[in-house]
Short mmCIF file of C-alpha atoms in Angstrom, two decimals:
data_model
loop_
_atom_site.label_atom_id
_atom_site.label_comp_id
_atom_site.label_asym_id
_atom_site.label_seq_id
_atom_site.Cartn_x
_atom_site.Cartn_y
_atom_site.Cartn_z
CA UNK A 1 80.34 -78.44 102.53
CA UNK A 2 78.69 -80.87 103.56
CA UNK A 3 77.09 -80.20 106.18
CA UNK A 4 75.37 -77.16 104.57
CA UNK A 5 74.10 -79.53 101.95
CA UNK A 6 72.92 -82.15 104.61
CA UNK A 7 69.89 -78.92 105.33
CA UNK A 8 69.58 -78.74 102.24
CA UNK A 9 66.56 -81.56 102.56
CA UNK A 10 63.57 -81.27 102.56
CA UNK A 11 62.48 -83.64 105.60
CA UNK A 12 65.14 -84.63 108.38
CA UNK A 13 64.70 -88.06 110.48
CA UNK A 14 66.62 -89.49 113.25
CA UNK A 15 68.07 -92.45 114.06
CA UNK A 16 68.69 -93.15 117.69
CA UNK A 17 65.53 -91.23 118.55
CA UNK A 18 64.16 -91.41 122.71
CA UNK A 19 61.79 -90.56 125.19
CA UNK A 20 64.06 -90.52 127.32
CA UNK A 21 64.63 -86.48 127.70
CA UNK A 22 68.10 -86.95 129.46
CA UNK A 23 69.36 -89.53 126.45
CA UNK A 24 70.57 -86.65 122.85
CA UNK A 25 68.13 -89.38 120.82
CA UNK A 26 65.34 -86.92 122.50
CA UNK A 27 67.48 -83.55 122.89
CA UNK A 28 67.99 -84.23 119.14
CA UNK A 29 64.81 -84.78 118.34
CA UNK A 30 63.06 -82.02 120.00
CA UNK A 31 66.14 -79.22 118.05
CA UNK A 32 64.78 -80.08 114.39
CA UNK A 33 60.92 -80.02 116.12
CA UNK A 34 61.18 -76.83 118.36
CA UNK A 35 63.17 -75.37 114.66
CA UNK A 36 60.28 -75.45 113.01
CA UNK A 37 61.84 -79.43 110.39
CA UNK A 38 59.40 -81.74 109.22
CA UNK A 39 61.43 -84.49 110.97
CA UNK A 40 60.09 -88.41 111.42
CA UNK A 41 62.20 -90.32 114.61
CA UNK A 42 63.52 -94.00 113.97
CA UNK A 43 62.44 -95.68 116.57
CA UNK A 44 62.23 -99.57 116.91
CA UNK A 45 60.17 -100.36 119.91
CA UNK A 46 57.66 -96.86 119.79
CA UNK A 47 54.85 -95.99 118.22
CA UNK A 48 55.43 -92.68 119.17
CA UNK A 49 58.06 -89.81 120.46
CA UNK A 50 56.32 -87.35 123.03
CA UNK A 51 58.02 -83.92 122.96
CA UNK A 52 57.67 -81.27 125.95
CA UNK A 53 56.44 -79.12 123.88
CA UNK A 54 53.09 -81.60 124.26
CA UNK A 55 53.95 -82.99 120.42
CA UNK A 56 53.82 -86.01 119.36
CA UNK A 57 55.95 -87.40 116.99
CA UNK A 58 54.78 -91.08 115.23
CA UNK A 59 58.32 -93.20 115.11
CA UNK A 60 59.42 -95.21 112.43
CA UNK A 61 61.30 -98.92 112.80
CA UNK A 62 63.93 -98.27 110.37
CA UNK A 63 65.71 -96.80 107.69
CA UNK A 64 63.67 -98.02 104.92
CA UNK A 65 60.59 -96.78 106.19
CA UNK A 66 61.15 -93.64 105.12
CA UNK A 67 58.18 -92.23 103.28
CA UNK A 68 61.06 -89.68 101.18
CA UNK A 69 64.47 -90.99 101.95
CA UNK A 70 65.99 -90.17 98.70
CA UNK A 71 64.66 -86.62 100.16
CA UNK A 72 65.86 -86.89 104.03
CA UNK A 73 67.69 -86.55 105.74
CA UNK A 74 69.50 -88.69 108.12
CA UNK A 75 70.53 -87.32 111.71
CA UNK A 76 72.09 -90.98 113.56
CA UNK A 77 72.56 -90.69 117.30
CA UNK A 78 74.08 -95.27 118.51
CA UNK A 79 76.48 -96.87 118.52
CA UNK A 80 78.96 -97.22 116.40
CA UNK A 81 78.27 -101.05 115.68
CA UNK A 82 74.60 -100.07 115.34
CA UNK A 83 75.35 -96.61 113.26
CA UNK A 84 77.03 -98.81 110.15
CA UNK A 85 73.78 -101.07 109.98
CA UNK A 86 71.95 -97.62 109.34
CA UNK A 87 74.34 -95.84 107.43
CA UNK A 88 74.27 -99.09 104.64
CA UNK A 89 70.33 -99.22 105.62
CA UNK A 90 70.69 -95.44 104.36
CA UNK A 91 72.52 -96.01 100.99
CA UNK A 92 69.54 -98.69 100.20
CA UNK A 93 67.30 -97.24 100.70
CA UNK A 94 69.10 -93.92 98.48
CA UNK A 95 69.43 -91.34 101.68
CA UNK A 96 71.44 -89.11 100.33
CA UNK A 97 72.97 -86.90 103.77
CA UNK A 98 74.51 -88.18 106.93
CA UNK A 99 74.97 -86.21 110.12
CA UNK A 100 77.16 -88.80 112.99
CA UNK A 101 76.27 -87.07 115.90
CA UNK A 102 79.79 -87.36 118.74
CA UNK A 103 80.44 -91.23 120.39
CA UNK A 104 78.81 -91.90 116.77
CA UNK A 105 81.61 -93.97 114.54
CA UNK A 106 85.30 -94.60 114.25
CA UNK A 107 87.25 -94.49 111.43
CA UNK A 108 85.88 -97.11 109.84
CA UNK A 109 82.31 -95.67 109.35
CA UNK A 110 83.60 -92.15 109.52
CA UNK A 111 84.86 -92.96 106.12
CA UNK A 112 82.05 -95.06 104.91
CA UNK A 113 79.78 -91.98 106.13
CA UNK A 114 82.12 -89.62 104.07
CA UNK A 115 82.26 -91.77 101.02
CA UNK A 116 78.64 -93.37 100.62
CA UNK A 117 76.99 -90.55 100.91
CA UNK A 118 76.99 -87.10 99.28
CA UNK A 119 77.20 -85.57 101.70
CA UNK A 120 78.99 -87.34 105.42
CA UNK A 121 78.73 -84.69 108.25
CA UNK A 122 80.68 -86.59 111.04
CA UNK A 123 84.23 -86.10 112.69
CA UNK A 124 86.69 -83.00 113.93
CA UNK A 125 85.22 -79.50 113.28
CA UNK A 126 82.30 -77.25 113.53
CA UNK A 127 82.50 -75.33 116.53
CA UNK A 128 81.33 -77.94 119.12
CA UNK A 129 85.47 -79.97 121.29
CA UNK A 130 84.30 -82.72 119.65
CA UNK A 131 83.30 -82.12 116.61
CA UNK A 132 80.16 -82.36 114.55
CA UNK A 133 76.85 -81.31 116.71
CA UNK A 134 73.23 -80.47 115.37
CA UNK A 135 72.88 -79.16 118.64
CA UNK A 136 75.84 -76.19 118.11
CA UNK A 137 76.52 -76.57 114.46
CA UNK A 138 72.84 -76.38 113.08
CA UNK A 139 71.61 -73.65 113.23
CA UNK A 140 74.51 -71.97 110.97
CA UNK A 141 74.28 -74.60 109.00
CA UNK A 142 70.55 -73.87 108.44
CA UNK A 143 71.24 -70.22 107.28
CA UNK A 144 74.45 -71.55 105.21
CA UNK A 145 72.03 -73.46 103.43
CA UNK A 146 68.85 -70.71 103.65
CA UNK A 147 66.85 -72.00 105.42
CA UNK A 148 64.87 -70.48 108.59
CA UNK A 149 66.53 -70.30 111.76
CA UNK A 150 64.19 -69.57 113.95
CA UNK A 151 62.82 -71.70 117.64
CA UNK A 152 58.72 -72.65 118.20
#
C-alpha cells in the first residue's frame, strides 16, 4: 500500500508549508512535528517557520534543496498547477514517495504521481470524505509502517 510505503521513509518534507496557522500547509507541517517525525518545510519565501509548539523549523526553497531527497517522503499542499511542477522536481531529485493532499491535484496530476513514484498517495481512499489526508489517515499509516504514533 502506497501510504504505508510513504511512512517507511527516514525523512519528510512539506511543499507548500506556511506560517499561517489557518492554512493546511501549516497544519500538515505541525502534524509531522507533533508526531516527532523529522520534517523539512519547503517555502521559497521564508527562511524558517515557527510552530505554536515554540519550534522553529528552517525551510528550504525547493525540493532540490532537500538534504536527503531519496530518503524523503514529500507531502504536497499546493494548487494543481504548482503540484505538477513540484512532482517533476521531486522525480528529478530522486524522491520516491509523495502524498497529494485533497485539493492539490487534478486527474492528470494524480495519474502522474501514481505512475512516476514508488508510492503516490492521493485521490479516493482513506478515512476522510475528501480522500487521503495526512491529518486524517497519517496515524494509522504510520502504525502500519511500524512507526511510533506518539505525539509530542
